[in-house]
CSV table of C-alpha atoms in Angstrom, one decimal:
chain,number,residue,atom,x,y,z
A,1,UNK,CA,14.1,42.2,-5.6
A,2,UNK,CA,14.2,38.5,-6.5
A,3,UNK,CA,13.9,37.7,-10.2
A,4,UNK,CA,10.3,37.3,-11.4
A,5,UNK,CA,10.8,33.3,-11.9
A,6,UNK,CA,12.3,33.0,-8.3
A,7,UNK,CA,9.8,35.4,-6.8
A,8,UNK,CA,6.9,33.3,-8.7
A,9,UNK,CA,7.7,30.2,-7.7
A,10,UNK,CA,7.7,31.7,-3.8
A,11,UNK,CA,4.2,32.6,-5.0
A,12,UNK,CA,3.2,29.3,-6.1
A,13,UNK,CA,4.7,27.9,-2.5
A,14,UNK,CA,2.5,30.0,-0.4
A,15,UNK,CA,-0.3,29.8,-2.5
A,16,UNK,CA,-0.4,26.0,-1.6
A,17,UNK,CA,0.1,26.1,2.1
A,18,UNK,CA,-3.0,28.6,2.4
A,19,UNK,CA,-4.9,31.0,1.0
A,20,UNK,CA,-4.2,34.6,1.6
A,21,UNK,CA,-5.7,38.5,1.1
A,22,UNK,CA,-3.2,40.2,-1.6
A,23,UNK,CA,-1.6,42.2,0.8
A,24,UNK,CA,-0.1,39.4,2.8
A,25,UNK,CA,1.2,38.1,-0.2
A,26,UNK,CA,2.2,41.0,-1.2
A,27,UNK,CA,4.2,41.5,1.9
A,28,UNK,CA,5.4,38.1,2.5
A,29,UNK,CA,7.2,38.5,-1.6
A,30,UNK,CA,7.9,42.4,-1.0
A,31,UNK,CA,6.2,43.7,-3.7
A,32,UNK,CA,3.7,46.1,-4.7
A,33,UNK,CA,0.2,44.8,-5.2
A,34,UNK,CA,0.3,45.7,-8.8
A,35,UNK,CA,3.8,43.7,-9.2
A,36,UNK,CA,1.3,40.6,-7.2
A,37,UNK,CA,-1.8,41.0,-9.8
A,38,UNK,CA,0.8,40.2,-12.4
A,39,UNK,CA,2.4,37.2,-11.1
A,40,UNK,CA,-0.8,35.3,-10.3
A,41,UNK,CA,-1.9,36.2,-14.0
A,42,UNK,CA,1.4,34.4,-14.8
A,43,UNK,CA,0.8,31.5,-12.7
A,44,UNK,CA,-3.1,31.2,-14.3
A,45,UNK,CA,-1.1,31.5,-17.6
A,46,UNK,CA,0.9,28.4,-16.5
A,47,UNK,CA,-2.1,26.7,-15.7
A,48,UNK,CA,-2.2,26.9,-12.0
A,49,UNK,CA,-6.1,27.5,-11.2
A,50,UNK,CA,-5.7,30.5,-8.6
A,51,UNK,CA,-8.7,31.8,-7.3
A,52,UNK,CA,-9.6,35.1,-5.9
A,53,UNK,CA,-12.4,36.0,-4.1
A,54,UNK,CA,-13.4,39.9,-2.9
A,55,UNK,CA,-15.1,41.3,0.4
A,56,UNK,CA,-13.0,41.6,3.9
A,57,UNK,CA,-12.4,37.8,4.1
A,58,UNK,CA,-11.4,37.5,0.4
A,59,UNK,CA,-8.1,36.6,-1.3
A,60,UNK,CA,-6.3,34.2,-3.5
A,61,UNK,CA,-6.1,30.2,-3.5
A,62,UNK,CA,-5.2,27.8,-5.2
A,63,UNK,CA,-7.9,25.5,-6.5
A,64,UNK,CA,-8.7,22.4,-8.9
A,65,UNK,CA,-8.3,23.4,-12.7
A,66,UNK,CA,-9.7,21.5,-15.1
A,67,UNK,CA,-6.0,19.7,-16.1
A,68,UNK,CA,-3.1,19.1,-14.7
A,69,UNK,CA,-0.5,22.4,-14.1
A,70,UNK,CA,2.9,22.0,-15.4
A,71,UNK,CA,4.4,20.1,-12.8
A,72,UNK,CA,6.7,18.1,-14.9
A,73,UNK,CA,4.2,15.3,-14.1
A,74,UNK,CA,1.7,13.7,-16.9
A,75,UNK,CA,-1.6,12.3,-15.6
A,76,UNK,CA,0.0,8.7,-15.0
A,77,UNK,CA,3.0,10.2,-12.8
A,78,UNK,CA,1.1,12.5,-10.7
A,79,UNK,CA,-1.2,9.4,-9.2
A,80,UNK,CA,1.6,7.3,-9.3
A,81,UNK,CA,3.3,9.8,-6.9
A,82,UNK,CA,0.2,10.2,-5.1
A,83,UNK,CA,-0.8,6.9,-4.5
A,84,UNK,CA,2.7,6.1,-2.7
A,85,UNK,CA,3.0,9.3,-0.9
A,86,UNK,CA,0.1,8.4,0.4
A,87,UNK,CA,0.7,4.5,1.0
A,88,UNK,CA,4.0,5.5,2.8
A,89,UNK,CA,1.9,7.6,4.9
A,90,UNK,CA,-0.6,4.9,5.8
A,91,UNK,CA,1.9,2.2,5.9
A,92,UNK,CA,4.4,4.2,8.4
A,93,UNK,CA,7.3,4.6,7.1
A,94,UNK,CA,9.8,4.3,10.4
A,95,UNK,CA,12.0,7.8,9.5
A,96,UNK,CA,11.5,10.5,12.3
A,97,UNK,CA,10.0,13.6,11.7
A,98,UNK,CA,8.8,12.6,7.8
A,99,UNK,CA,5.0,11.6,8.3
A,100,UNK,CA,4.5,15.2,9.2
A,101,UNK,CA,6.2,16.1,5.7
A,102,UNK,CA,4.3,13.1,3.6
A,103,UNK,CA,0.8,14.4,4.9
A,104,UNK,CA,2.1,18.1,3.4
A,105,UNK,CA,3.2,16.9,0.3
A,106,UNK,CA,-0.1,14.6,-0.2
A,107,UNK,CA,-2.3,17.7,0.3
A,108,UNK,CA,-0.3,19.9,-2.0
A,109,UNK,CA,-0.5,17.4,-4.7
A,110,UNK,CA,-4.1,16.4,-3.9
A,111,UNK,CA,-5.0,20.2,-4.2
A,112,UNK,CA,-4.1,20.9,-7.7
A,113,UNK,CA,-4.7,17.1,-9.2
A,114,UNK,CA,-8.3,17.7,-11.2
A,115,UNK,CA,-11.2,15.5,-10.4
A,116,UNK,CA,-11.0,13.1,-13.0
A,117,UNK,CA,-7.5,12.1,-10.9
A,118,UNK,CA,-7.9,12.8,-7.9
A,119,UNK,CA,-11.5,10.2,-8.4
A,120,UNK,CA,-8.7,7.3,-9.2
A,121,UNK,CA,-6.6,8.1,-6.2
A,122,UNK,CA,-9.2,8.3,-3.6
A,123,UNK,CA,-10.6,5.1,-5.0
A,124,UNK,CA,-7.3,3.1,-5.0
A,125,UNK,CA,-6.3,4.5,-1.7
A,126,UNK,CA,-10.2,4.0,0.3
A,127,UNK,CA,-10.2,0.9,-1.0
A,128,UNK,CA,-6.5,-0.2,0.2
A,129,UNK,CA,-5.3,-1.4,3.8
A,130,UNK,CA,-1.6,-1.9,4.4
A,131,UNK,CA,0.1,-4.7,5.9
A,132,UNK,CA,2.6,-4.4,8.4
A,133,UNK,CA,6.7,-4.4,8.2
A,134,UNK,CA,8.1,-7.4,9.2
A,135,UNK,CA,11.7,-8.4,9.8
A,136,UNK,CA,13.8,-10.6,7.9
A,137,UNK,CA,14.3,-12.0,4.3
A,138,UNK,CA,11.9,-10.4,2.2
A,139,UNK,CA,10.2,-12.5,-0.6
A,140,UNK,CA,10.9,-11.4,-4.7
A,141,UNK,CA,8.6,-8.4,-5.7
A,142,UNK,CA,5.4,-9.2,-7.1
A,143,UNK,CA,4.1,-6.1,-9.3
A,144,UNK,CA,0.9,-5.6,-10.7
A,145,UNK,CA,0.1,-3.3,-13.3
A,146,UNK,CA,-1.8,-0.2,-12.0
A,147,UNK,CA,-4.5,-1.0,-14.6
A,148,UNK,CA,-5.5,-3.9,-12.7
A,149,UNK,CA,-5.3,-2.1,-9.5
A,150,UNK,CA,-7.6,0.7,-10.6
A,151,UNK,CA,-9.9,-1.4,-11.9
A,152,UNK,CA,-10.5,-3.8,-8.7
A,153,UNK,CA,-10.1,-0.5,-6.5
A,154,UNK,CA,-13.0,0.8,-8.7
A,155,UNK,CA,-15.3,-2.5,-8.1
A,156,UNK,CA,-14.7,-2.2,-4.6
A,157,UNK,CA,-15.8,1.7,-4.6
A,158,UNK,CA,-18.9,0.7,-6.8
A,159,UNK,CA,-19.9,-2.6,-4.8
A,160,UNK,CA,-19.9,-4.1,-8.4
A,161,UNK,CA,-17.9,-7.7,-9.3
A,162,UNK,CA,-15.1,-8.8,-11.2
A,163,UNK,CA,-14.3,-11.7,-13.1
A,164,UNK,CA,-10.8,-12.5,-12.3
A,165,UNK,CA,-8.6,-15.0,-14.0
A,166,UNK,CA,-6.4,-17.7,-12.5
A,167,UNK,CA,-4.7,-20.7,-13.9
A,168,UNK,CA,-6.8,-20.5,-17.1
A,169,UNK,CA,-10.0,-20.6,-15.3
A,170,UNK,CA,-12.2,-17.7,-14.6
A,171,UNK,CA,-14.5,-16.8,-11.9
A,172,UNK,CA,-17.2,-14.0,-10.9
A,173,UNK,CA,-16.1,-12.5,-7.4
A,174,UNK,CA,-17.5,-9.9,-4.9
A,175,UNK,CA,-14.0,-7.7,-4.3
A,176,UNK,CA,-14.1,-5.8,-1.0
A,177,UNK,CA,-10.5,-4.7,0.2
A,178,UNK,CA,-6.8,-3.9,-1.5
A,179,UNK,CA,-4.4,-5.3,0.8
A,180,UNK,CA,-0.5,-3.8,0.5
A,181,UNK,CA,2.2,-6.0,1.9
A,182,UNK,CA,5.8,-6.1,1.7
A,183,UNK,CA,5.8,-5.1,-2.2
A,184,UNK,CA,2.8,-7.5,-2.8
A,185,UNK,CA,-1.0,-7.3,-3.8
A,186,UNK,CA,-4.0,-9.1,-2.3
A,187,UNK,CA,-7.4,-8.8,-2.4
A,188,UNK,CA,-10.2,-10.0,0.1
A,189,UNK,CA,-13.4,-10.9,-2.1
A,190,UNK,CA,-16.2,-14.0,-2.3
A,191,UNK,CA,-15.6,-16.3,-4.5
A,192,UNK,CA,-19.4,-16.8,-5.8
A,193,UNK,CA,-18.2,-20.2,-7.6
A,194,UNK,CA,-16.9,-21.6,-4.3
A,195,UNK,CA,-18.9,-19.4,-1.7
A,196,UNK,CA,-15.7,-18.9,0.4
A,197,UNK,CA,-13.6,-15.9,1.3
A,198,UNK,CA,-10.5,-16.2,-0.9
A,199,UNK,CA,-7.1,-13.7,-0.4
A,200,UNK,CA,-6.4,-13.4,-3.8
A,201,UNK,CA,-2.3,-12.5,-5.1
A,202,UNK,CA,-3.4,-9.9,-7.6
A,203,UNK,CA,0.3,-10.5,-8.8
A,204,UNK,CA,-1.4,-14.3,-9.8
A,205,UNK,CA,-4.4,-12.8,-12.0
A,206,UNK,CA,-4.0,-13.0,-15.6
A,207,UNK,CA,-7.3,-10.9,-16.4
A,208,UNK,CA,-9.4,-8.6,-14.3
A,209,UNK,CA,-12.5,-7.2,-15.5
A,210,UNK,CA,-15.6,-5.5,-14.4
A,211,UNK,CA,-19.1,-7.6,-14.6
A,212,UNK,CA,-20.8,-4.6,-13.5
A,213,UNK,CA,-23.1,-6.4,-11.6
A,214,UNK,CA,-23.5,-5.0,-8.1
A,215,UNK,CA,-23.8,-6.7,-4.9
A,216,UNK,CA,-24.8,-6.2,-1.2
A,217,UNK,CA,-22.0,-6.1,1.1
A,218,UNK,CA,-21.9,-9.3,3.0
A,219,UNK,CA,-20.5,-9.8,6.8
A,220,UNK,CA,-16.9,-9.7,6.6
A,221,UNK,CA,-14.9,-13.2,7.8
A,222,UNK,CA,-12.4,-10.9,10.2
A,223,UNK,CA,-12.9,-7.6,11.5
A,224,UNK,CA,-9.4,-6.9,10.6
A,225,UNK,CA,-9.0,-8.1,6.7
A,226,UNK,CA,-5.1,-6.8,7.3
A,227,UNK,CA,-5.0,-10.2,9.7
A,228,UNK,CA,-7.2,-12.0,7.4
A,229,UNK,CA,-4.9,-11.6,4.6
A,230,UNK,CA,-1.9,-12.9,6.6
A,231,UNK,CA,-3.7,-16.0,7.9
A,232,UNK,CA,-4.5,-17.2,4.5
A,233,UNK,CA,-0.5,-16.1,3.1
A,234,UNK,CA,0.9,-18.1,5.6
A,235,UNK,CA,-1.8,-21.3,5.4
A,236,UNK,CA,-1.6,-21.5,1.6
A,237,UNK,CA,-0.2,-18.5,0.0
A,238,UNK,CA,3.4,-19.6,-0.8
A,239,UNK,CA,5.7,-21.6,-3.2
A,240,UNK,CA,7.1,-23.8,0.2
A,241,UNK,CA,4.8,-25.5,3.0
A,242,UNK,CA,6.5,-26.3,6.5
A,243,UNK,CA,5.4,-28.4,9.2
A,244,UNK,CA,7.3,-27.2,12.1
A,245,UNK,CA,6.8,-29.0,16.0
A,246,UNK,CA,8.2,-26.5,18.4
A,247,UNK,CA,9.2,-27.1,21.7
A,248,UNK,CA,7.2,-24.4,23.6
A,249,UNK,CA,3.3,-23.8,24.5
A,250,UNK,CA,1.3,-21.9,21.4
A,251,UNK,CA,0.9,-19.0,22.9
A,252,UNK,CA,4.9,-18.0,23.6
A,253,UNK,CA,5.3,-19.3,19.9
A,254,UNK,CA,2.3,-16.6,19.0
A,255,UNK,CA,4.1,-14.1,20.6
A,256,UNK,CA,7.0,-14.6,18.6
A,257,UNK,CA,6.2,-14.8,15.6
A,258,UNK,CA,4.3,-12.6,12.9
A,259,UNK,CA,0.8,-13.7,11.7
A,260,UNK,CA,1.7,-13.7,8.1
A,261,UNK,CA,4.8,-16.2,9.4
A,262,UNK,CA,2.5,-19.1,10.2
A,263,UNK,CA,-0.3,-20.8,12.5
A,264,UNK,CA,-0.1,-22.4,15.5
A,265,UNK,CA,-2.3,-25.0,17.2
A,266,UNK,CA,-1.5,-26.3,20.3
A,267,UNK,CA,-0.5,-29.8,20.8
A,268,UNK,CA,-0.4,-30.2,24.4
A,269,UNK,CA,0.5,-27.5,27.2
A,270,UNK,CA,4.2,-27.4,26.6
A,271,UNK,CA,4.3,-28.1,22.7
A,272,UNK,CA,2.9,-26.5,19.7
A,273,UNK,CA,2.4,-27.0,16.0
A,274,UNK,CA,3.7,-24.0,13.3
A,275,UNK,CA,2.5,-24.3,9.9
A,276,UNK,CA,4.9,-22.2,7.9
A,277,UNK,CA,5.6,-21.2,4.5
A,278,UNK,CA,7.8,-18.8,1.9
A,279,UNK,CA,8.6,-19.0,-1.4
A,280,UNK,CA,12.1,-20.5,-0.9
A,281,UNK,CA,13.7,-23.2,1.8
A,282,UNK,CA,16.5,-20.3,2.9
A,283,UNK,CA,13.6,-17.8,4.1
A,284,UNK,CA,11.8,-20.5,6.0
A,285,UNK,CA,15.2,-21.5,7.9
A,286,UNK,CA,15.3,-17.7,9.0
A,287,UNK,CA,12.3,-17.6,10.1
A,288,UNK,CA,12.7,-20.7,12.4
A,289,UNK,CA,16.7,-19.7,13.7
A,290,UNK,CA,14.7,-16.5,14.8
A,291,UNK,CA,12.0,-18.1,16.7
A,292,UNK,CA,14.9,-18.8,19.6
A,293,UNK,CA,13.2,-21.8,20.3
A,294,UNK,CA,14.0,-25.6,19.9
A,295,UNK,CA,12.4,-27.2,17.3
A,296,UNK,CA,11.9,-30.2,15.3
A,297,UNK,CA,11.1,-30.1,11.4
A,298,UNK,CA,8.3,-32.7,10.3
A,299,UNK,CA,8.5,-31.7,6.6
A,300,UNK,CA,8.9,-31.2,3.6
A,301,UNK,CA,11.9,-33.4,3.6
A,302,UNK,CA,14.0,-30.5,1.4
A,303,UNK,CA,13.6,-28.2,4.5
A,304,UNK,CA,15.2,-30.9,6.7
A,305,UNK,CA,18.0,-31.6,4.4
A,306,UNK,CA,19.0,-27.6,4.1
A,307,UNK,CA,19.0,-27.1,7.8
A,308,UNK,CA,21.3,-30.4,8.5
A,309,UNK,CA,23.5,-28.8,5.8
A,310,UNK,CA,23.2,-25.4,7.9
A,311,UNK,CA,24.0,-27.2,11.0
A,312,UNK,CA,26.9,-28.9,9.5
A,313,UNK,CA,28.4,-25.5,8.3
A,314,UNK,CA,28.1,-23.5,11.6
A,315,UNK,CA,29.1,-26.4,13.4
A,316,UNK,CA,32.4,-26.4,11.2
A,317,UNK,CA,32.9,-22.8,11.5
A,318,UNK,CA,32.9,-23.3,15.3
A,319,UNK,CA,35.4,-26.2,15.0
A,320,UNK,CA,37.9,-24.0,12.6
């Protein structure tokens, strides 16, 4: 027979997947039912909520107790873990055969987190759409505190506004979507001091608070906020604007790019316009070398002096 700590654990493990009548379990630990009676007093003694009910269908499960179990987890660790459990899940995360595994582990955890938690997760995670993966350089991290992130995920769940803070100046806005991309925050509200739909880098907020003042939900400016979001990153979200004229028709340009990238307007059937940005010259070179596509640089005049000094070093490592 396993030792009781090994055999409890099993237990806990089967408890989670399912419930079960106590002689399955009983069975599945090879025990006696007597020896199973005492283990599941041992888990309640733990704190793990197991519930049993009688009659033919009846058994034991595991259910929401009114704390957290010991899961060497405190209150702020177990949403942080459920929060990007489930994020990696929405967001896809490109390993084989792990979503299966993430979607597991998210229910387990979901299962045994009390209300009071599991309220702050499902608001966070309702109220948050995740961008997609892009190739190439990626920009510096831009963390937010989870503070901030509760509380704008609880205005959106509420229909209530915020007054965010930017640049010393603050402003009452109607918040309606978390957007996660590449390691960065954005939210999709109305600015009610400009009346315009604003992508706002939660990264760039100084103070977030609740007004508590509800609001009726208004017609959204994209169907998709995810593509939303990336339009306005890539017309005015960065540290470095590019004008870029490239040599091909806006539509094979479209098709080569990624949204958050840039926008292109058509100049004439075989020439478009890309309006481009990052937060550093290098990443903006990348992105062009990758569009495979010739191209002339109207501006800033930095860009055009780091990709003459590019030129001049591959054409140099050619010639050695």
């Amino acid at each position: 027979m396993a030792s009781t700590t090994t055999r409890v654990l099993r237990l806990l493990s089967l408890l989670q997947d399912r419930s079960a009548t106590g002689r399955e379990l009983a069975e599945r630990l090879g025990v006696a039912e007597r020896t199973l009676r005492q283990d599941i007093q041992r888990l309640r003694e733990l704190g793990y909520p197991v519930h049993a009910t009688r009659g033919a269908v009846g058994g034991y499960r595991l259910g929401q107790g009114a704390k957290m179990p010991p899961l060497l987890l405190d209150d702020d660790e177990a949403v942080a873990v459920a929060l990007a459990v489930g994020l990696a899940e929405d967001g896809s995360t490109g390993i084989a055969d792990i979503d299966a595994s993430l979607t597991r582990a998210l229910a387990k955890l979901q299962q045994i987190l009390p209300k009071r938690l599991q309220r702050k997760v499902t608001a966070l995670r309702s109220a948050t759409a995740v961008g997609p993966a892009t190739v190439g350089s990626r920009e510096p991290d831009a963390p937010v505190p989870a503070e901030t992130l509760t509380v704008v995920a609880g205005a959106i769940r509420d229909g209530a506004t915020l007054l965010v803070t930017h640049a010393d100046t603050e402003t009452e806005v109607e918040p309606y979507r978390l957007i996660s991309w590449r390691r960065r925050w954005f939210l999709v509200a109305y600015d009610l001091g400009t009346h315009t739909w604003r992508a706002l880098p939660v990264a760039g907020l100084t103070g977030v608070r609740s007004a508590s003042r509800r609001f009726a939900a208004r017609s959204l400016p994209d169907d998709d906020l995810v593509a939303f979001v990336l339009r306005e990153v890539a017309k005015t979200g960065w540290k470095v604007q590019a004008r870029v004229t490239v040599l091909a028709p806006a539509e094979t340009v479209i098709a080569r790019i990624n949204p958050a990238v840039g926008i292109v307007e058509a100049v004439d059937p075989h020439t478009s316009v890309l309006f481009t940005g990052a937060d550093a010259l290098e990443t903006i070179a990348i992105y062009l070398s990758m569009l495979m596509m010739d191209f002339r640089v109207d501006g800033p005049p930095e860009l055009v002096a780091h990709i003459r000094t590019l030129a001049r070093r591959y054409t140099e490592a050619l010639d050695a």
